[in-house]
XYZ file of C-alpha atoms in Angstrom:
647
model
C -19.934 49.371 -7.994
C -18.283 50.666 -4.905
C -14.562 50.372 -4.470
C -13.412 47.483 -2.321
C -12.183 48.436 1.067
C -8.675 47.177 1.667
C -7.801 48.809 4.936
C -8.124 45.599 6.929
C -4.942 43.587 7.032
C -6.630 40.202 7.180
C -9.528 40.961 4.804
C -9.935 38.254 2.157
C -10.242 40.995 -0.526
C -7.125 42.893 0.401
C -4.065 42.665 -1.779
C -1.114 40.671 -0.516
C 0.995 43.256 1.279
C 4.696 43.098 1.885
C 5.411 42.343 5.486
C 6.596 45.302 7.474
C 10.057 45.306 8.888
C 8.592 45.136 12.380
C 6.702 41.949 11.540
C 9.598 40.389 9.678
C 11.927 40.918 12.615
C 9.405 39.700 15.128
C 11.454 36.734 16.170
C 14.475 38.885 16.923
C 12.439 41.441 18.872
C 10.700 38.826 21.004
C 12.714 37.864 24.037
C 11.581 36.212 27.259
C 13.236 38.938 29.324
C 10.297 41.235 28.421
C 8.157 39.168 30.849
C 9.539 40.327 34.180
C 6.627 40.092 36.609
C 3.400 38.138 36.857
C 1.568 41.312 35.848
C 3.429 41.359 32.528
C 2.363 37.784 31.959
C -1.230 38.558 32.951
C -1.286 41.434 30.471
C -0.254 39.054 27.677
C -3.107 36.707 28.600
C -5.727 39.455 28.426
C -8.079 39.506 25.432
C -7.186 42.152 22.849
C -9.515 42.701 19.894
C -6.697 43.069 17.396
C -4.911 40.954 14.814
C -2.120 43.296 13.812
C 1.627 43.133 14.507
C 1.178 44.056 18.160
C -1.107 41.056 18.731
C 1.426 38.778 17.041
C 4.185 40.236 19.170
C 2.275 39.693 22.417
C 1.613 36.052 21.559
C 5.247 35.613 20.570
C 6.359 37.027 23.947
C 4.086 34.541 25.668
C 5.426 31.656 23.564
C 9.013 32.617 24.293
C 8.296 32.662 28.014
C 6.708 29.184 27.882
C 9.538 27.862 25.689
C 12.040 28.978 28.288
C 9.948 27.415 31.045
C 9.779 24.083 29.253
C 13.133 23.732 27.508
C 15.688 25.834 29.390
C 18.899 23.983 30.264
C 19.155 25.910 33.531
C 16.987 24.298 36.210
C 16.986 27.449 38.312
C 15.627 29.490 35.408
C 12.916 26.904 34.789
C 11.925 26.925 38.447
C 11.769 30.741 38.514
C 9.609 30.855 35.381
C 7.238 28.195 36.771
C 6.901 30.186 39.993
C 6.107 33.314 37.994
C 3.522 31.419 35.933
C 1.877 29.961 39.018
C 1.647 33.399 40.630
C 0.096 34.816 37.485
C -2.514 32.044 37.306
C -3.425 32.486 40.956
C -4.123 36.213 40.357
C -6.250 35.725 37.273
C -9.769 37.159 37.646
C -12.595 34.663 37.894
C -13.830 35.358 34.381
C -10.403 34.526 32.948
C -10.007 31.144 34.633
C -9.134 28.465 32.096
C -7.389 31.141 30.010
C -10.780 32.276 28.752
C -9.344 35.503 27.330
C -6.699 33.638 25.346
C -9.371 31.322 23.946
C -11.436 34.406 22.998
C -8.396 35.800 21.175
C -8.090 32.444 19.367
C -11.712 32.618 18.300
C -11.357 36.232 17.166
C -8.327 35.286 15.060
C -10.390 32.520 13.431
C -13.270 34.901 12.613
C -10.824 37.442 11.212
C -9.073 34.815 9.031
C -5.779 35.708 10.732
C -4.124 32.361 10.094
C -0.735 33.255 11.560
C -2.242 34.523 14.778
C -4.632 31.546 14.922
C -1.707 29.090 14.612
C 0.419 30.994 17.123
C -2.302 30.963 19.800
C -2.898 27.214 19.265
C 0.830 26.678 19.717
C 0.814 28.683 22.964
C -2.160 26.722 24.330
C -0.447 23.415 23.561
C 2.777 24.656 25.115
C 0.952 25.767 28.246
C -0.507 22.273 28.721
C 2.903 20.718 28.119
C 4.564 22.973 30.719
C 1.905 22.371 33.368
C 1.380 18.633 32.775
C 4.409 17.534 34.809
C 3.809 19.601 37.960
C 0.990 18.872 40.363
C 0.459 22.488 41.431
C -0.706 23.342 37.891
C -3.088 20.407 37.595
C -6.320 22.308 38.259
C -5.379 25.117 35.871
C -4.583 22.649 33.108
C -7.816 20.719 33.600
C -9.784 23.981 33.516
C -8.187 24.840 30.186
C -8.973 21.378 28.784
C -12.595 21.635 29.873
C -12.875 25.107 28.364
C -11.440 23.979 25.042
C -13.819 20.998 24.952
C -16.877 23.219 25.194
C -18.899 22.969 22.022
C -18.427 26.565 20.860
C -14.691 26.521 21.485
C -14.185 23.063 19.999
C -15.596 24.303 16.704
C -12.354 26.249 16.313
C -10.642 22.902 15.566
C -13.243 22.309 12.878
C -12.273 25.588 11.164
C -8.713 24.307 10.869
C -9.556 20.722 9.902
C -12.387 21.284 7.423
C -11.027 24.188 5.372
C -11.275 23.807 1.606
C -7.540 24.212 1.326
C -5.724 22.328 4.046
C -2.712 24.184 5.353
C -0.073 22.442 7.396
C 0.929 25.487 9.427
C -2.670 25.738 10.664
C -3.380 22.028 11.154
C -0.191 21.051 12.999
C -0.631 23.379 16.037
C -4.216 22.181 16.442
C -3.104 18.544 16.332
C -0.446 19.246 18.947
C -3.061 20.944 21.123
C -5.420 17.963 20.826
C -2.550 15.646 21.720
C -1.889 17.607 24.903
C -5.593 17.586 25.818
C -5.804 13.802 25.414
C -2.625 13.186 27.413
C -3.214 15.732 30.185
C -3.617 14.369 33.714
C -3.355 10.747 32.590
C -6.064 11.076 29.959
C -8.716 12.706 32.138
C -10.322 14.404 29.125
C -9.502 11.708 26.523
C -13.008 10.247 26.504
C -14.537 13.696 25.913
C -12.290 14.144 22.873
C -13.605 10.860 21.444
C -17.180 12.009 22.037
C -16.396 14.900 19.673
C -14.849 12.577 17.087
C -16.902 14.160 14.309
C -14.356 16.976 14.626
C -11.402 15.485 16.510
C -11.009 12.577 14.051
C -12.732 14.152 11.064
C -9.899 13.975 8.538
C -7.203 12.175 10.474
C -6.649 9.766 7.569
C -5.944 12.742 5.288
C -3.569 14.302 7.813
C -1.672 11.004 8.069
C -1.000 11.224 4.340
C 0.337 14.808 4.470
C 4.099 14.519 4.292
C 6.264 17.550 3.696
C 8.459 15.785 1.197
C 8.599 12.524 -0.687
C 12.046 11.176 -1.184
C 13.816 7.856 -1.448
C 16.048 9.001 1.391
C 14.402 8.558 4.796
C 13.719 11.770 6.659
C 15.836 12.293 9.741
C 14.555 13.137 13.202
C 16.101 16.601 13.286
C 13.775 17.928 10.588
C 10.699 19.972 11.447
C 7.733 17.673 12.175
C 5.267 17.356 9.315
C 1.491 17.201 9.589
C 1.780 13.412 9.459
C 4.214 13.399 12.387
C 1.829 15.469 14.517
C -1.134 13.326 13.455
C 0.790 10.191 14.416
C 1.619 11.517 17.872
C -2.036 12.479 18.352
C -3.007 8.922 17.414
C -0.346 7.485 19.745
C -1.735 9.484 22.683
C -5.205 8.055 22.041
C -3.935 4.475 21.749
C -2.044 4.838 25.021
C -4.849 6.377 27.090
C -8.245 5.515 25.621
C -10.291 2.515 26.716
C -10.290 -0.708 24.699
C -13.708 0.030 23.179
C -12.612 3.483 22.009
C -9.313 2.118 20.656
C -11.226 -0.456 18.647
C -13.435 2.344 17.302
C -10.429 4.467 16.348
C -8.794 1.620 14.435
C -11.951 1.055 12.381
C -12.615 4.710 11.527
C -13.537 5.606 7.953
C -13.871 1.931 6.976
C -10.151 1.275 7.210
C -8.979 4.442 5.462
C -7.160 5.566 8.591
C -5.209 2.290 8.797
C -4.261 2.440 5.122
C -2.999 6.008 5.509
C -1.228 5.109 8.742
C 0.907 2.286 7.322
C 1.339 3.487 3.759
C 4.834 4.692 2.916
C 6.420 3.929 6.282
C 9.842 3.893 4.653
C 9.610 7.693 4.230
C 9.155 8.374 7.963
C 11.947 9.336 10.330
C 13.594 6.673 12.537
C 12.305 8.243 15.764
C 8.675 8.310 14.646
C 8.904 4.754 13.297
C 10.335 3.352 16.517
C 7.596 5.093 18.503
C 4.896 3.830 16.117
C 6.079 0.230 16.330
C 6.416 0.316 20.124
C 2.979 1.859 20.623
C 1.263 -0.751 18.458
C 3.088 -3.602 20.137
C 2.427 -2.448 23.717
C -1.023 -0.907 23.388
C -2.641 -2.874 20.564
C -1.091 -6.288 19.924
C -0.417 -7.280 23.543
C -3.505 -5.534 24.930
C -5.586 -8.501 26.091
C -8.671 -6.336 26.601
C -8.770 -5.328 22.932
C -10.993 -7.727 20.932
C -9.090 -10.165 18.728
C -11.392 -9.486 15.790
C -10.435 -5.791 15.947
C -6.748 -6.732 15.756
C -7.448 -9.147 12.917
C -9.265 -6.436 10.985
C -6.357 -4.054 11.593
C -3.446 -6.287 10.564
C -4.562 -7.312 7.113
C -2.220 -8.758 4.536
C -1.398 -5.400 2.939
C -0.667 -3.858 6.352
C 1.732 -6.678 7.203
C 3.456 -6.196 3.862
C 3.900 -2.468 4.511
C 5.437 -3.130 7.927
C 7.719 -5.811 6.461
C 9.193 -3.223 4.090
C 10.966 -1.785 7.125
C 13.227 -4.847 7.130
C 15.049 -3.023 4.333
C 14.876 0.431 5.950
C 17.957 2.563 5.286
C 19.335 3.314 8.726
C 21.045 6.614 9.484
C 24.823 5.965 9.360
C 25.378 8.778 11.875
C 22.966 7.346 14.447
C 24.367 6.662 17.892
C 24.670 3.143 19.222
C 22.135 3.897 21.961
C 19.391 4.737 19.446
C 16.968 1.947 18.687
C 17.267 0.320 15.286
C 14.185 0.510 13.070
C 14.892 -2.940 11.641
C 15.284 -4.575 15.030
C 12.188 -2.845 16.416
C 10.254 -3.977 13.349
C 11.465 -7.522 13.899
C 10.394 -7.491 17.548
C 6.895 -6.344 16.593
C 6.569 -8.866 13.759
C 7.627 -11.740 16.012
C 5.005 -10.717 18.561
C 2.377 -10.207 15.869
C 2.912 -13.457 13.964
C 3.573 -15.922 16.778
C 1.297 -14.903 19.662
C -2.387 -15.959 19.805
C -3.501 -12.614 21.265
C -2.495 -10.836 18.039
C -5.577 -12.207 16.281
C -3.653 -13.702 13.352
C -3.641 -17.203 14.852
C -7.041 -18.828 15.276
C -7.415 -21.526 17.928
C -8.628 -24.806 16.556
C -10.916 -27.353 18.167
C -9.441 -29.096 21.216
C -10.162 -32.555 19.797
C -8.084 -31.774 16.755
C -5.305 -30.076 18.688
C -4.693 -32.493 21.527
C -5.934 -35.779 20.185
C -9.158 -36.345 22.143
C -10.631 -39.787 21.808
C -14.090 -39.172 20.366
C -15.349 -42.443 21.827
C -14.505 -41.599 25.446
C -14.132 -37.794 25.175
C -10.871 -38.123 27.089
C -7.528 -36.749 25.939
C -5.004 -39.290 24.738
C -2.243 -37.191 26.262
C -2.556 -35.571 29.699
C -0.026 -32.913 28.811
C -1.454 -29.451 28.312
C 1.347 -28.442 25.976
C 2.477 -30.564 23.063
C 5.985 -31.865 23.535
C 8.481 -31.775 20.726
C 10.908 -34.484 19.745
C 13.719 -32.391 21.157
C 12.202 -32.386 24.646
C 10.785 -28.856 24.543
C 7.201 -27.690 24.599
C 5.204 -25.909 21.953
C 2.267 -24.019 23.433
C 1.122 -22.632 20.097
C 1.012 -25.892 18.173
C -2.718 -26.110 18.813
C -3.327 -23.059 16.650
C -4.038 -23.274 12.986
C -2.524 -20.698 10.741
C -4.784 -18.008 9.324
C -5.046 -17.292 5.657
C -3.766 -13.752 6.175
C -0.561 -14.936 7.798
C -0.114 -17.678 5.221
C -0.377 -15.281 2.294
C 1.873 -12.743 3.982
C 4.717 -15.236 4.420
C 4.727 -15.902 0.691
C 5.911 -12.340 0.063
C 8.932 -12.548 2.354
C 12.449 -13.367 1.181
C 13.929 -15.547 3.945
C 16.727 -16.685 1.652
C 17.994 -13.103 1.242
C 17.233 -11.383 4.576
C 18.323 -12.827 7.924
C 15.596 -11.109 9.949
C 12.888 -12.289 7.554
C 14.346 -15.781 7.775
C 14.175 -15.659 11.566
C 10.561 -14.477 11.383
C 9.489 -17.302 9.063
C 11.256 -19.908 11.195
C 9.583 -18.534 14.332
C 6.172 -18.827 12.677
C 6.954 -22.398 11.618
C 8.004 -23.255 15.160
C 4.829 -21.732 16.602
C 2.480 -23.258 14.004
C 3.988 -26.389 12.412
C 0.994 -26.744 10.093
C 2.278 -23.656 8.328
C 5.363 -25.498 7.048
C 3.452 -27.744 4.672
C 1.113 -24.915 3.676
C 4.037 -22.573 2.959
C 5.917 -24.909 0.644
C 2.791 -26.098 -1.136
C 2.177 -22.492 -2.200
C 5.845 -21.649 -2.796
C 6.158 -22.625 -6.442
C 8.340 -19.743 -7.609
C 11.700 -21.128 -6.526
C 12.598 -24.709 -7.536
C 15.658 -26.216 -5.891
C 17.683 -26.536 -9.089
C 21.425 -26.472 -8.350
C 23.003 -23.174 -9.332
C 26.015 -21.701 -7.607
C 24.455 -18.310 -6.889
C 23.972 -16.335 -3.697
C 20.208 -16.821 -3.990
C 20.475 -20.607 -4.290
C 22.904 -20.823 -1.362
C 20.579 -18.655 0.746
C 17.590 -20.830 -0.178
C 19.529 -24.010 0.664
C 20.483 -22.534 4.029
C 16.858 -21.594 4.686
C 15.641 -25.104 3.870
C 18.287 -26.559 6.137
C 17.145 -24.279 8.972
C 13.550 -25.440 8.456
C 14.678 -29.046 8.703
C 16.457 -28.343 11.996
C 13.213 -27.182 13.656
C 11.765 -29.564 16.268
C 8.929 -31.815 15.099
C 5.911 -31.563 17.440
C 4.287 -34.866 18.296
C 0.870 -33.668 17.134
C 1.598 -35.312 13.795
C 2.259 -38.680 15.422
C -0.914 -38.264 17.493
C -2.891 -37.817 14.297
C -1.335 -41.008 12.949
C -2.535 -42.877 16.039
C -6.017 -41.388 15.965
C -6.719 -42.290 12.352
C -4.627 -45.247 11.138
C -6.834 -45.578 8.057
C -5.455 -42.275 6.767
C -1.877 -43.098 7.710
C -0.624 -42.303 4.202
C -1.938 -38.725 4.324
C -0.619 -38.049 7.828
C 2.704 -39.718 7.059
C 3.152 -37.509 4.013
C 2.545 -34.365 6.087
C 4.850 -35.664 8.786
C 7.699 -36.201 6.322
C 7.109 -32.850 4.631
C 7.317 -31.084 8.009
C 11.032 -31.929 8.265
C 11.743 -32.678 4.593
C 10.316 -29.670 2.649
C 8.752 -30.405 -0.777
C 11.314 -28.337 -2.783
C 13.854 -30.999 -1.794
C 12.527 -33.525 -4.258
C 14.317 -36.701 -5.268
C 15.063 -35.256 -8.689
C 16.558 -31.992 -7.420
C 18.680 -33.699 -4.759
C 19.974 -36.194 -7.313
C 21.053 -33.335 -9.564
C 22.831 -31.695 -6.631
C 24.731 -34.877 -5.786
C 25.924 -35.209 -9.385
C 27.302 -31.661 -9.592
C 31.011 -31.034 -10.046
C 30.944 -28.042 -7.646
C 31.995 -29.170 -4.173
C 29.894 -26.561 -2.342
C 26.654 -27.700 -4.005
C 27.297 -31.372 -3.285
C 28.369 -30.613 0.284
C 25.126 -28.694 0.992
C 23.067 -31.482 -0.566
C 24.820 -34.105 1.567
C 24.315 -31.960 4.679
C 20.591 -31.606 3.907
C 20.230 -35.360 3.400
C 22.109 -36.084 6.629
C 19.805 -33.817 8.659
C 16.765 -35.476 7.061
C 18.017 -38.913 8.123
C 18.706 -37.629 11.638
C 15.114 -36.395 11.878
C 13.857 -39.767 10.657
C 15.976 -41.536 13.253
C 14.555 -39.356 16.055
C 11.057 -40.092 14.813
C 11.634 -43.861 14.684
C 13.084 -43.783 18.190
C 9.953 -41.996 19.360
C 7.759 -44.654 17.786
C 9.860 -47.383 19.393
C 9.663 -45.872 22.874
C 5.944 -45.260 22.566
C 5.071 -48.720 21.276
C 7.565 -51.035 22.998
C 5.190 -51.643 25.915
C 2.150 -52.082 23.671
C 3.064 -55.357 21.956
C 4.079 -53.996 18.567
C 3.871 -56.713 15.905
C 4.571 -56.749 12.200
C 0.910 -56.915 11.275
C -0.305 -54.234 13.694
C -1.655 -50.903 12.490
C 1.159 -49.112 14.268
C 3.760 -51.138 12.415
C 2.067 -50.264 9.142
C 2.117 -46.614 10.195
C 5.858 -46.695 10.824
C 6.436 -48.500 7.540
C 4.345 -45.877 5.758
C 6.501 -43.065 7.158
C 9.699 -44.835 6.078
C 8.307 -45.483 2.603
C 7.351 -41.831 2.172
C 10.839 -40.847 3.278
C 12.522 -43.268 0.863
C 10.475 -41.863 -2.012
C 12.027 -38.456 -1.393
C 15.648 -39.635 -1.152
C 17.995 -40.063 -4.119
C 18.946 -43.629 -4.996
C 21.974 -44.845 -3.092
C 23.968 -45.342 -6.288
C 24.211 -41.551 -6.664
C 25.551 -41.236 -3.125
C 28.074 -44.020 -3.771
C 29.189 -42.310 -6.977
C 29.613 -39.036 -5.118
C 31.644 -40.794 -2.409
C 33.976 -42.284 -5.000
C 34.458 -38.904 -6.668
C 35.253 -37.377 -3.298
C 38.384 -39.528 -2.923
C 40.207 -36.736 -4.729
C 38.520 -34.012 -2.658
C 39.184 -32.789 0.843
C 38.681 -35.019 3.863
C 35.566 -33.157 5.066
C 33.747 -33.933 1.825
C 34.636 -37.640 2.098
C 33.577 -37.782 5.736
C 30.201 -36.166 4.890
C 29.502 -38.720 2.134
C 30.550 -41.649 4.313
C 28.291 -40.530 7.149
C 25.343 -40.244 4.754
C 25.986 -43.800 3.548
C 25.881 -44.996 7.166
C 22.355 -43.601 7.514
C 21.273 -45.296 4.290
C 22.486 -48.675 5.528
C 21.143 -48.271 9.060
C 17.731 -46.629 8.535
C 16.719 -47.638 5.004
C 18.376 -51.010 4.354
C 15.946 -51.632 1.498
C 17.503 -48.718 -0.382
C 21.026 -49.862 0.486
C 20.431 -53.292 -1.005
C 19.531 -51.790 -4.378
C 23.201 -51.223 -5.227
C 26.267 -53.329 -4.515
C 29.069 -51.428 -2.862
C 32.484 -52.941 -2.202
C 33.573 -51.053 0.876
C 36.843 -52.958 1.252
C 38.841 -50.760 -1.154
C 37.720 -47.552 0.516
C 38.332 -49.082 3.932
C 41.879 -50.104 3.060
C 42.652 -46.644 1.744
C 41.167 -45.069 4.861
C 43.398 -47.185 7.105
C 46.479 -46.072 5.204
C 45.485 -42.397 5.374
C 44.694 -42.695 9.069
C 48.151 -44.080 9.781
C 49.777 -41.333 7.696
C 47.895 -38.485 9.429
C 46.812 -39.618 12.865
C 46.156 -36.056 14.028
C 43.429 -35.333 11.453
C 40.083 -35.809 13.186
C 38.218 -35.937 9.870
C 40.142 -39.096 8.883
C 39.131 -40.650 12.207
C 35.465 -39.860 11.590
C 35.653 -41.195 8.048
C 37.228 -44.441 9.243
C 34.503 -44.867 11.864
C 31.832 -44.335 9.220
C 33.390 -46.853 6.856
C 33.625 -49.458 9.618
C 29.930 -48.911 10.347
C 29.104 -49.381 6.653
C 31.147 -52.581 6.617
C 29.211 -53.816 9.622
C 25.830 -53.313 7.921
C 26.910 -54.313 4.390
C 26.135 -57.889 3.329
C 28.703 -57.656 0.542
C 31.634 -57.178 2.893
C 34.085 -60.106 2.976
C 36.663 -59.536 5.684
C 39.108 -62.304 4.733
C 39.308 -61.697 0.975
C 41.687 -59.525 -0.953
C 40.085 -56.331 -2.282
C 38.805 -56.823 -5.811
C 39.121 -60.651 -5.768
């Protein structure tokens, strides 16, 4: 056998040679001052059939010149370099228009397996497009370069980098940056042509999105060198910004969803800058893009994708970040609010108009002329005609609104947009019973339930009661559960009222008070709506109202537990006593049937309250308590005004 020839530097059979001192010190030797005239620059752009140190040095000189043109802090220097570049391009021979010689050098480096030279030329081409993209006088030269690179023979050079058996980041990243510049150049003039060559341009984009330089629990900071994933993301962002809606839909469904899985997997390991850009691009150019089909968005934002984005609610922010930098958590929250509460996101499916607005099936006319459903609080709810999707419903189950304020705000916003989701959410939420325990988790859950109860009740539930009185029990149950969540059962609330811890009993009393206030608003609505319709005790509407009250009473603790708590509170602070007394007022006023189940001699408490009021006339809580007790005395049938207490 003949001896292998090893004289070629880039031969695949040659031994790995130690870099020469000239090549090692290339960065120190290369300075932009070596490009003095346009002829020097033209010489660097001329094709040279070589891959040795001199070829590397020439490309490095060219890169240094373009770096100075793009990133110099001195505007005069940048202007002088741009003028020199423009003069050079205007004197290029016809056969070298579109930097044909530089592209030939790129192809020669690929054939010679000169990876370093191949990467360096790709970097220079990308830098050239970046420098010329912001100045109109370079527009034609940049478009000529884009068209030349998109020619079939030249575009195969990207395939050599993307389809190698062993993927190398230092080869892939410059090519991705070059593709990004081609897509973005001149407002996306060549973007469609890049998509037409998607068999190369998007060949292994899902794999590139998974190529991170390091995996660590500590988020990578923006100052680090961009990884292959970072460059792949920016290439994807450029396409989402500039491609048509049909092409964007095609990009998001590439490789049967593999691209989307790679895109959103492990977001917590990305840098803050890349995350903020990712979230903003998807909100502006995908979610709120009305021209993009809703089914494409629905296929994109699956349950696992939503869960990956929601992990950013716990993203570890950089403590050294400036106040002007956008917060990853807040940007995530803005996107999630838009995604989960707007119909154009594809997660909310519009229901039938007859179901949403109460159309009379006999006359085919709407019962209410209002286009938007009006809430009990006087506002409007334009999304209450949407029924929640299964994807959104399952996603909410994985959130922790009792432990994270932003997640709590997201869940409450979804409930406000789609009230049907409230009942669905708590029917599935079986993992956290409302058993009284003085822990941070229990307090957070109690606060979350209280926030749910404070949401406005849309009148769509009352419209359903009117439309189908025969199913009043079912609709009344849903109506009560919309402002009185199922975890707040009679048993759990009774246990809370009988606790010896003041904070637990105070929260329970507050929850019960809000529930009664919601019931009062609902009864007032029924009264206003029916007062001109001849409401009688045997009418279907009266039975409907009675059904709602009965369902509410079944959820409330017996009044004897509230009375016992009020008596125990005599030794507590005045706020606790006032809260109990106000709750008793609601029992007597709104559910007199429950109040009559237990005898309560209010005279002793009233006498004591008068004495305390006289002793501390400046305490507003004593005034409120006295007013509550007088109201109870007014409604109580056991009150005897002219008898001694206890006689």
